[in-house]
Coordinates of N, CA and C in Angstrom, one line a residue:
M23 N -36.6 5.2 -2.4 CA -37.3 4.9 -2.6 C -37.5 3.9 -4.2
K24 N -37.5 2.5 -3.8 CA -37.7 1.8 -5.2 C -38.4 2.0 -6.1
R25 N -38.5 2.1 -7.3 CA -39.7 2.3 -8.3 C -40.2 0.4 -8.2
L26 N -41.9 0.6 -8.4 CA -42.4 -0.1 -8.6 C -42.9 -0.9 -10.0
H27 N -42.7 -2.1 -10.9 CA -42.8 -2.7 -11.6 C -44.2 -3.5 -11.6
T28 N -45.2 -2.9 -11.8 CA -46.0 -3.5 -12.2 C -47.1 -4.2 -13.7
T29 N -45.9 -4.6 -14.3 CA -46.0 -4.7 -15.5 C -46.8 -6.4 -15.0
A30 N -45.9 -7.3 -13.9 CA -46.0 -8.9 -13.6 C -47.6 -8.8 -12.4
L31 N -47.9 -8.1 -12.1 CA -48.7 -7.7 -10.6 C -50.7 -7.2 -11.3
S32 N -51.3 -7.8 -10.9 CA -52.5 -7.3 -10.9 C -52.3 -5.7 -10.1
S33 N -53.7 -5.5 -10.9 CA -53.9 -3.5 -10.8 C -54.2 -3.5 -9.3
L34 N -54.7 -4.4 -8.6 CA -55.2 -4.3 -7.1 C -53.6 -4.1 -6.1
A35 N -52.7 -5.4 -6.8 CA -52.0 -5.4 -6.0 C -51.0 -4.5 -6.1
A36 N -51.0 -3.5 -7.3 CA -50.2 -2.8 -7.3 C -50.9 -1.5 -6.7
L37 N -51.5 -1.5 -6.3 CA -52.3 -0.3 -5.4 C -51.8 -0.1 -4.1
A38 N -52.4 -2.0 -3.7 CA -51.5 -2.0 -2.4 C -50.3 -1.7 -2.1
L39 N -49.4 -2.3 -3.2 CA -47.6 -1.6 -3.3 C -47.7 -0.1 -2.8
L40 N -48.6 0.6 -3.8 CA -48.5 2.2 -3.9 C -48.7 2.8 -2.0
A41 N -49.6 2.3 -1.7 CA -50.1 2.3 -0.7 C -49.5 2.5 0.2
G42 N -48.7 1.3 0.0 CA -47.8 0.7 1.3 C -46.6 1.9 1.4
A43 N -45.9 2.4 0.1 CA -45.1 3.4 -0.1 C -45.3 4.4 0.2
A44 N -46.1 4.5 0.1 CA -46.9 6.2 0.6 C -47.2 5.7 2.1
Q45 N -47.3 4.5 2.7 CA -47.2 5.3 4.3 C -46.1 5.6 5.1
A46 N -45.0 4.6 3.8 CA -44.0 4.6 4.8 C -42.9 5.9 4.4
E47 N -43.1 6.3 3.2 CA -43.0 8.1 3.4 C -43.3 8.9 4.1
S48 N -44.8 8.0 4.3 CA -45.4 9.8 5.2 C -45.1 10.0 7.0
V49 N -44.5 7.8 7.3 CA -43.6 7.6 8.4 C -42.4 8.4 8.5
T50 N -41.7 9.3 7.6 CA -40.1 9.5 7.8 C -39.8 9.9 9.3
N51 N -38.9 9.6 9.7 CA -38.4 9.8 11.0 C -37.2 11.4 11.0
A52 N -37.9 12.1 10.1 CA -37.7 13.4 10.4 C -38.5 14.6 10.3
D53 N -38.3 15.8 11.4 CA -39.7 16.3 11.5 C -38.8 17.7 10.7
T54 N -39.5 18.2 9.3 CA -38.8 19.1 9.0 C -39.2 20.2 9.6
G55 N -40.2 20.7 9.9 CA -40.7 21.7 10.4 C -40.4 21.9 11.9
A56 N -39.1 21.1 12.4 CA -38.4 21.4 13.5 C -37.3 22.4 13.2
S57 N -37.1 24.0 14.1 CA -36.2 24.3 14.4 C -34.8 23.9 14.7
L58 N -34.4 24.4 14.4 CA -32.8 23.5 14.1 C -31.3 24.4 15.2
D59 N -31.4 23.4 16.0 CA -30.9 23.5 17.3 C -28.8 24.1 17.0
D60 N -28.3 25.8 16.4 CA -27.0 26.0 15.6 C -26.0 24.5 17.2
A61 N -26.4 25.6 18.2 CA -25.6 25.1 19.5 C -25.1 23.5 19.1
A62 N -25.9 23.1 19.1 CA -25.6 21.5 19.4 C -25.0 20.6 17.7
I63 N -25.3 21.9 16.8 CA -24.5 21.6 15.4 C -22.9 22.0 15.3
A64 N -23.1 22.8 15.9 CA -22.1 23.6 15.7 C -20.9 22.8 16.9
A65 N -21.8 22.4 18.1 CA -20.8 21.5 18.6 C -20.1 20.5 18.3
V66 N -20.6 19.7 17.6 CA -20.2 18.4 16.4 C -19.6 18.6 15.2
Q67 N -19.9 19.8 15.3 CA -19.4 20.1 13.7 C -17.6 21.2 14.1
D68 N -17.8 21.2 15.3 CA -16.4 22.1 15.3 C -15.1 20.8 16.3
M69 N -15.8 19.7 16.3 CA -14.9 18.5 16.6 C -14.5 18.4 15.6
G70 N -15.1 18.1 14.6 CA -14.1 17.7 13.1 C -13.5 18.7 12.9
L71 N -13.6 20.0 12.8 CA -12.4 21.0 12.8 C -11.7 20.9 13.6
A72 N -11.6 20.7 15.1 CA -10.3 20.7 15.8 C -9.8 19.1 15.1
Q73 N -10.1 18.5 14.0 CA -9.3 17.0 14.2 C -8.5 17.6 13.0
Q74 N -9.1 18.5 12.2 CA -8.8 18.7 10.9 C -7.3 19.6 11.1
L75 N -7.9 20.2 12.2 CA -6.5 21.1 11.9 C -5.4 20.8 12.7
A76 N -5.9 19.6 13.8 CA -4.2 19.3 14.4 C -4.2 17.8 13.1
A77 N -4.9 17.6 12.1 CA -3.8 17.1 11.1 C -3.2 17.6 10.3
Q78 N -3.7 19.2 10.2 CA -2.7 20.0 9.7 C -1.5 20.3 10.2
G79 N -1.6 20.3 11.4 CA -0.6 20.9 12.4 C 0.5 19.7 12.6
L80 N 0.0 18.2 12.7 CA 0.5 17.2 12.7 C 1.7 17.0 11.2
E81 N 1.2 17.2 10.2 CA 1.5 17.2 9.2 C 2.4 18.3 8.3
S82 N 2.4 19.4 9.1 CA 3.3 20.4 8.6 C 4.3 20.7 10.0
G83 N 4.1 19.7 11.0 CA 5.1 20.3 12.1 C 5.0 21.8 13.2
D84 N 3.6 21.8 13.0 CA 2.8 23.2 13.2 C 2.7 23.2 14.7
A85 N 3.0 23.3 15.9 CA 2.2 23.4 16.5 C 1.4 24.4 17.3
I86 N 1.4 25.4 16.5 CA 0.8 26.7 16.4 C -1.1 26.1 16.1
L87 N -1.0 25.6 15.6 CA -2.3 24.8 15.0 C -2.5 23.8 16.0
L88 N -1.5 22.8 16.3 CA -2.6 21.9 17.5 C -2.8 22.7 18.6
I89 N -2.0 23.8 18.8 CA -2.8 24.6 19.8 C -3.8 25.0 20.2
A90 N -4.5 25.5 18.9 CA -5.1 26.0 18.4 C -6.7 24.9 18.1
A91 N -6.2 24.1 17.5 CA -6.9 22.6 17.8 C -7.8 22.6 19.2
A92 N -6.9 22.3 20.3 CA -6.6 22.1 21.1 C -7.7 22.8 22.0
R93 N -8.1 24.2 21.5 CA -8.6 25.0 22.5 C -9.9 25.0 21.9
I94 N -10.0 24.6 20.8 CA -11.6 24.4 20.0 C -11.9 23.1 20.6
A95 N -11.4 22.1 20.9 CA -11.3 21.0 21.6 C -12.1 21.0 22.4
N96 N -11.8 21.7 23.4 CA -11.6 21.6 25.0 C -13.2 22.9 24.9
Q97 N -13.9 22.9 24.1 CA -15.2 23.3 24.0 C -16.4 22.5 24.1
V98 N -16.0 21.5 23.6 CA -16.7 20.5 23.8 C -16.7 18.8 24.9
A99 N -17.5 18.6 24.9 CA -16.9 16.5 25.6 C -17.6 16.0 24.8
A100 N -16.0 15.0 24.4 CA -16.2 14.4 23.2 C -15.9 12.8 24.6
V101 N -16.5 11.6 24.2 CA -16.0 10.7 24.5 C -16.0 9.4 23.4
S102 N -15.1 8.8 23.1 CA -15.0 6.9 22.1 C -16.7 6.3 22.3
N103 N -16.6 6.2 21.2 CA -18.4 5.5 20.8 C -17.4 4.2 20.7
D104 N -17.4 3.7 21.0 CA -17.1 2.1 21.2 C -18.3 1.0 20.8
D105 N -19.4 1.2 20.8 CA -21.0 0.4 20.3 C -20.7 0.9 18.6
M106 N -20.4 1.7 18.3 CA -20.7 1.7 16.7 C -19.2 1.0 15.9
V107 N -19.9 -0.1 15.3 CA -18.8 -0.8 14.6 C -19.3 -0.6 12.9
P108 N -19.1 -1.3 12.2 CA -19.6 -1.3 11.1 C -20.7 -2.8 11.2
R109 N -20.9 -3.1 10.1 CA -21.8 -4.4 9.7 C -21.3 -5.2 9.2
D110 N -20.3 -5.5 8.8 CA -19.2 -6.3 7.9 C -18.1 -5.4 8.4
P111 N -18.0 -6.2 9.4 CA -16.3 -5.3 10.2 C -14.9 -5.7 8.8
E112 N -15.0 -6.6 8.4 CA -13.7 -6.9 7.0 C -13.5 -5.8 6.2
M113 N -14.6 -5.7 5.4 CA -15.3 -4.3 4.9 C -14.1 -3.0 5.6
G114 N -14.8 -3.0 6.8 CA -13.6 -1.7 7.4 C -12.6 -2.1 7.8
S115 N -11.1 -2.5 7.3 CA -10.3 -2.6 8.6 C -9.5 -2.2 6.8
G116 N -7.6 -1.5 8.0 CA -7.1 -1.6 6.9 C -6.1 -0.4 7.6
E117 N -4.9 -0.6 7.4 CA -3.6 1.1 8.0 C -3.9 2.1 7.5
G118 N -3.5 2.9 8.4 CA -4.0 4.6 8.6 C -3.6 4.8 10.2
S119 N -3.6 6.2 10.7 CA -3.4 6.8 11.8 C -5.2 7.4 11.5
P120 N -5.7 7.0 13.2 CA -7.4 7.5 13.3 C -7.0 8.7 13.8
G121 N -5.8 9.8 13.9 CA -6.0 11.2 14.1 C -5.9 11.1 15.7
L122 N -6.0 12.5 16.0 CA -5.9 13.1 17.5 C -7.7 13.2 17.6
H123 N -8.3 13.5 19.0 CA -9.5 13.2 19.0 C -10.0 14.5 20.3
T124 N -8.5 14.5 21.1 CA -8.7 15.3 22.2 C -8.2 16.4 22.4
A125 N -8.5 17.6 23.3 CA -7.5 18.5 23.4 C -6.0 18.2 24.2
A126 N -6.3 17.1 25.1 CA -5.6 16.9 25.7 C -4.2 15.9 25.0
E127 N -4.8 15.3 23.8 CA -3.9 14.5 23.0 C -3.1 15.5 21.7
M128 N -4.1 16.9 21.5 CA -3.7 17.6 20.1 C -2.4 18.6 21.1
L129 N -3.0 18.6 22.9 CA -1.2 19.5 23.4 C -0.4 18.8 23.7
A130 N -0.5 17.3 24.0 CA 1.0 16.1 24.1 C 1.8 16.3 22.7
A131 N 0.6 16.4 21.6 CA 1.3 16.5 20.2 C 2.0 17.8 20.0
A132 N 1.4 19.0 20.7 CA 2.3 20.5 20.4 C 3.3 19.7 21.2
R133 N 3.2 19.1 22.2 CA 4.5 19.6 23.3 C 6.0 18.8 22.2
E134 N 5.7 17.5 21.8 CA 6.5 17.5 21.0 C 7.4 18.5 19.7
L135 N 6.6 19.0 19.9 CA 6.5 19.8 19.0 C 7.4 21.1 19.0
A136 N 7.0 21.4 20.2 CA 7.1 22.9 20.4 C 9.2 22.3 21.2
G137 N 9.9 21.5 21.7 CA 10.6 21.7 22.0 C 11.2 22.3 22.9
D138 N 12.3 23.5 22.9 CA 12.2 24.1 24.4 C 11.9 25.2 24.0
R139 N 11.5 25.6 22.9 CA 10.8 27.4 22.6 C 10.0 27.8 23.9
P140 N 10.1 28.4 24.9 CA 9.4 29.2 26.0 C 8.1 29.4 25.3
D141 N 8.2 30.1 24.5 CA 6.9 30.8 23.9 C 5.4 30.1 23.6
L142 N 6.4 29.2 22.8 CA 4.9 27.6 22.0 C 4.9 27.1 23.6
I143 N 5.6 26.7 24.7 CA 5.7 25.9 25.6 C 4.5 26.7 26.6
G144 N 4.5 28.6 26.7 CA 3.5 28.9 27.3 C 2.3 29.1 27.0
L145 N 2.0 29.0 25.4 CA 0.9 29.0 24.9 C 0.2 27.0 25.2
I146 N 0.8 26.5 25.5 CA 0.5 24.7 25.9 C 0.1 24.8 26.8
E147 N 1.1 25.3 28.5 CA 0.8 25.7 29.4 C -0.8 26.5 29.7
D148 N -1.1 27.6 28.9 CA -2.7 28.5 28.5 C -3.6 27.9 28.7
A149 N -3.4 26.8 27.1 CA -4.6 25.7 27.1 C -4.2 25.1 27.7
E150 N -4.2 24.2 28.7 CA -4.0 23.3 29.9 C -4.4 23.8 30.7
A151 N -4.3 25.5 31.4 CA -5.3 25.5 32.1 C -6.2 26.4 31.7
E152 N -6.1 26.5 30.9 CA -8.1 26.7 31.0 C -8.9 25.6 31.0
G153 N -8.2 24.2 30.9 CA -9.4 23.0 30.8 C -10.4 22.8 29.8
S154 N -10.8 22.1 30.4 CA -12.3 21.9 29.2 C -13.6 22.8 29.5
R155 N -14.0 23.6 29.0 CA -15.4 23.8 29.4 C -16.5 23.1 28.5
G156 N -16.1 21.9 28.1 CA -17.1 21.0 27.4 C -18.3 21.6 27.9
S157 N -19.3 21.3 26.7 CA -20.2 22.3 26.9 C -21.6 20.8 26.6
V158 N -22.6 21.3 27.4 CA -24.0 20.0 27.2 C -24.2 19.3 26.1
Y159 N -23.3 19.5 24.8 CA -23.8 19.2 24.1 C -22.2 18.1 24.0
G160 N -22.8 16.9 24.3 CA -21.2 16.0 24.4 C -21.2 15.7 22.9
S161 N -20.1 15.4 22.5 CA -19.6 14.4 21.2 C -19.3 12.6 21.2
G162 N -19.6 12.0 20.5 CA -19.4 10.7 20.2 C -18.6 10.2 19.0
Y163 N -17.4 9.7 19.5 CA -16.0 9.9 17.7 C -16.0 8.6 18.0
Y164 N -15.8 7.8 16.4 CA -15.5 6.3 16.3 C -14.6 6.9 15.0
D165 N -13.7 5.7 14.8 CA -12.6 5.9 13.7 C -13.0 5.7 13.3
G166 N -12.9 4.9 11.8 CA -13.0 4.1 10.9 C -12.7 4.1 9.6
Y167 N -12.4 2.9 9.4 CA -11.4 2.2 8.1 C -12.4 2.4 6.7
I168 N -12.0 2.9 5.5 CA -12.5 2.2 4.1 C -12.0 2.1 3.3
D169 N -12.4 1.2 1.8 CA -11.2 1.4 0.8 C -11.9 1.7 -0.1
G170 N -10.8 2.3 -1.1 CA -11.8 3.6 -2.6 C -13.0 2.4 -2.6
G171 N -14.1 2.9 -3.2 CA -15.7 2.5 -4.0 C -15.9 1.1 -2.9
I172 N -16.0 1.3 -2.0 CA -16.6 0.7 -0.8 C -17.5 1.6 -0.3
N173 N -18.7 0.5 0.2 CA -19.8 1.2 1.6 C -19.8 0.5 3.1
L174 N -19.5 1.3 3.6 CA -19.4 1.3 5.4 C -21.2 1.3 5.6
Y175 N -21.8 0.3 6.9 CA -23.1 0.8 7.2 C -23.0 0.4 8.6
Y176 N -23.5 1.8 9.3 CA -23.7 1.6 11.0 C -24.9 2.2 11.2
D177 N -25.2 1.8 12.6 CA -26.3 1.7 13.3 C -26.6 2.4 14.4
E178 N -27.1 3.3 14.4 CA -26.9 4.4 14.7 C -28.2 4.7 16.0
A179 N -28.6 5.1 17.0 CA -29.9 5.9 17.9 C -29.8 7.5 17.7
F180 N -30.9 7.8 17.9 CA -31.2 9.2 18.2 C -32.5 9.5 19.1
Y181 N -32.4 10.5 19.8 CA -34.0 10.8 20.5 C -34.4 11.5 19.8
G182 N -36.1 10.9 20.1 CA -36.7 12.1 18.8 C -36.6 13.5 19.6
G183 N -37.3 14.2 18.6 CA -37.2 15.7 19.1 C -36.1 16.6 19.3
E184 N -35.3 15.9 19.5 CA -33.6 16.2 19.9 C -32.9 16.5 18.2
Q185 N -32.1 17.3 18.4 CA -31.3 17.8 16.7 C -30.3 16.4 16.7
A186 N -30.1 16.2 15.6 CA -29.4 14.4 15.7 C -28.0 15.2 14.9
V187 N -27.2 15.2 15.1 CA -25.5 15.4 14.2 C -24.7 14.2 14.0
V188 N -24.1 14.5 12.6 CA -23.4 13.5 12.5 C -22.1 13.9 11.4
T189 N -21.3 14.1 11.9 CA -20.0 14.8 11.1 C -19.0 13.4 10.4
L190 N -19.0 13.7 9.1 CA -17.8 12.5 8.6 C -16.3 13.4 8.3
Q191 N -15.3 13.4 9.0 CA -13.6 13.6 9.3 C -13.3 12.9 8.3
G192 N -12.6 12.7 7.3 CA -11.6 12.1 6.9 C -10.4 12.9 6.5
H193 N -9.2 11.3 6.7 CA -8.1 11.8 7.2 C -6.7 11.5 6.4
N194 N -7.3 11.6 5.1 CA -7.0 11.4 4.1 C -7.0 12.1 2.1
P195 N -6.5 12.8 1.4 CA -7.1 13.6 0.3 C -8.2 12.2 -0.3
S196 N -9.4 12.1 0.4 CA -10.2 11.3 -0.9 C -11.7 12.2 -0.3
D197 N -12.4 11.8 -1.6 CA -13.9 11.8 -1.7 C -14.7 10.8 -1.2
I198 N -15.0 11.1 0.5 CA -15.8 10.2 1.1 C -17.4 10.6 0.9
D199 N -18.5 10.1 1.2 CA -19.6 10.8 1.3 C -20.4 10.1 2.6
L200 N -21.2 11.4 3.1 CA -22.0 10.7 4.1 C -23.4 10.6 3.9
W201 N -24.4 9.3 3.8 CA -25.5 9.6 3.5 C -26.6 8.9 5.4
I202 N -27.9 8.9 5.5 CA -28.7 8.8 6.5 C -29.5 8.6 6.7
Y203 N -29.8 7.4 7.0 CA -31.3 6.4 6.7 C -32.4 5.8 7.8
D204 N -33.2 6.5 7.5 CA -33.9 6.0 9.0 C -34.5 4.4 8.7
E205 N -34.8 4.0 10.0 CA -35.4 2.3 10.3 C -36.0 1.8 8.7
Y206 N -36.8 2.6 8.1 CA -37.6 2.4 7.3 C -36.9 2.1 5.5
G207 N -35.6 2.6 6.2 CA -34.8 3.2 4.0 C -35.2 4.5 4.2
N208 N -36.0 5.0 4.7 CA -35.7 6.2 4.1 C -34.4 7.6 3.7
L209 N -34.2 8.1 3.0 CA -33.0 8.3 3.2 C -32.9 10.2 3.7
I210 N -33.0 10.3 4.6 CA -32.9 11.0 5.7 C -31.9 12.7 5.8
C211 N -31.2 12.7 4.8 CA -29.9 13.7 5.0 C -29.0 12.5 3.8
S212 N -28.5 13.9 3.3 CA -27.0 13.2 2.6 C -26.0 14.8 2.0
S213 N -24.5 13.9 2.3 CA -23.4 15.2 2.1 C -22.6 14.4 1.2
T214 N -22.5 15.3 0.6 CA -21.9 14.3 -0.8 C -21.0 15.5 -1.0
G215 N -20.4 16.2 -0.9 CA -19.4 17.0 -1.5 C -17.7 16.9 -2.0
Y216 N -16.9 17.4 -2.7 CA -15.8 16.4 -3.5 C -14.8 17.5 -2.2
S217 N -14.7 16.1 -1.3 CA -13.7 16.6 -0.4 C -13.9 15.5 0.9
S218 N -13.5 16.0 1.9 CA -13.3 14.4 3.1 C -14.2 15.1 4.4
N219 N -14.7 15.9 4.3 CA -15.1 16.4 5.2 C -17.2 17.1 5.1
E220 N -17.4 16.1 5.8 CA -19.3 15.6 5.5 C -20.0 16.3 6.8
S221 N -21.3 16.5 6.6 CA -22.0 16.7 7.8 C -23.4 16.6 7.3
C222 N -23.9 16.1 8.2 CA -26.2 16.0 8.5 C -26.2 16.4 9.6
S223 N -27.3 16.9 9.3 CA -28.2 17.6 10.9 C -29.5 17.4 11.1
W224 N -30.6 16.6 11.3 CA -31.9 16.8 11.4 C -32.6 16.3 12.9
T225 N -33.7 16.5 13.2 CA -35.1 16.5 14.1 C -35.5 14.8 14.2
P226 N -35.2 14.0 14.8 CA -35.8 12.7 14.7 C -37.5 13.2 15.5
R227 N -38.7 12.3 14.7 CA -39.9 12.8 15.1 C -40.2 11.9 16.8
W228 N -39.2 10.6 16.5 CA -39.3 9.6 17.5 C -37.9 8.8 17.6
T229 N -37.7 8.4 19.0 CA -36.4 8.1 19.2 C -36.7 6.7 18.3
G230 N -35.5 6.6 18.1 CA -35.0 5.0 16.8 C -34.3 5.3 16.3
D231 N -33.9 4.4 15.5 CA -32.5 3.9 14.5 C -32.6 4.4 13.7
F232 N -31.1 4.3 13.2 CA -31.2 5.2 11.9 C -29.5 4.6 11.2
T233 N -29.4 4.4 10.2 CA -28.6 3.8 9.2 C -27.2 5.0 8.9
I234 N -26.1 4.8 9.6 CA -24.9 5.7 8.3 C -24.1 5.0 7.7
R235 N -24.5 5.9 6.4 CA -23.5 5.3 5.2 C -22.6 5.6 5.0
V236 N -21.6 5.3 4.8 CA -20.0 6.0 4.5 C -19.4 5.2 2.9
E237 N -19.1 6.3 1.9 CA -18.9 5.9 0.9 C -17.6 6.9 0.6
N238 N -16.6 5.5 0.3 CA -15.2 5.9 -0.7 C -15.3 5.8 -1.9
E239 N -15.6 7.5 -2.3 CA -15.5 7.5 -4.0 C -14.1 7.7 -4.4
G240 N -13.2 8.1 -3.7 CA -11.6 8.8 -4.5 C -10.6 7.6 -3.6
H241 N -9.7 7.8 -3.0 CA -9.1 7.3 -2.6 C -8.4 5.8 -2.5
P242 N -7.7 5.5 -4.3 CA -7.7 4.2 -4.4 C -7.5 3.2 -3.2
Q243 N -6.4 3.8 -1.9 CA -5.5 2.9 -1.3 C -6.5 2.8 0.1
G244 N -7.6 3.1 0.3 CA -8.9 3.6 1.2 C -8.1 4.7 2.4
T245 N -8.7 4.8 3.1 CA -8.3 6.0 3.7 C -9.1 5.6 5.2
Y246 N -8.4 6.4 6.5 CA -9.1 6.3 7.7 C -9.7 7.3 7.7
F247 N -10.9 7.3 9.1 CA -12.0 8.6 9.0 C -12.7 8.7 10.5
T248 N -13.1 9.7 11.0 CA -13.8 9.8 12.2 C -15.3 10.0 11.5
L249 N -16.0 9.1 12.5 CA -17.7 9.8 12.6 C -17.3 10.5 13.4
W250 N -18.6 11.7 13.9 CA -18.3 12.3 15.1 C -20.3 12.4 15.3
T251 N -20.9 12.4 16.2 CA -22.3 12.4 16.5 C -22.5 12.7 17.9
N252 N -23.6 13.6 18.1 CA -23.9 14.3 19.3 C -25.1 13.0 19.9

C-alpha cells in the first residue's frame, strides 16, 4: 500500500483517501483464518521437486535421479498452461532450456542415459508400468524466461474458498523471487529466499484475479523458470 502525502490536500480529502485505503485493505482477497489444504499444497510443490531432481539428473547424467523424479511426477496430473503469458512478452524471452515436466519426459531422458544397462532399464519399465496416479489436485505449468534485474507480471484467476498454490522453479543458480497480489494490488504472499525455488499458498475469499510477480535479483544473463499452479 502506497503512503499518502497529505501536505497538499485538505484534511477532508486526506480523510477520504485514508478511508478508501482502509476499505481496500479490509477486502483483501485472502482468508487468513482458512485451514490449509496440505494435500493441495504438497501436490504442486511435489511437481517443483520432481522438476528439480530431473534437472539434477540431466546435469549429472544420473538416470536414477530421473527415475525418482518421474515417480514423484506420476502422483500429480500436470498440464501446460498455455493461457499464462507475461504482460510484456518482450521482457520474457531468451535462450535456455525449459526443463522436463511430465513423468513420460523424465523416463524418456532416463532411457537415453541408461544405455544397455538392464538394471536401469528394469527400473524405468517398473516406473512406466506404475502409470500416472495423478491425484485430484491437478497442476498446471508455464515456462518463462527472465533477464537479470527484471520483473515479469502474470494474471491468473483462482477459485474462492479453495487453496491456491503457486510454486516458482528456476533452472539456473539464480536468486528469483515470487510475489502474489490480489485485484486491488494488496500483497497476498511473498517468497523471497536466496534460491531459485519459491512457493506461495493462500485461500481466496472469492473467485478473482491475481497478479503473479516474478523478480530476478541474481543471474545477469537471465534464467529459465517454471511456474506451477493448481
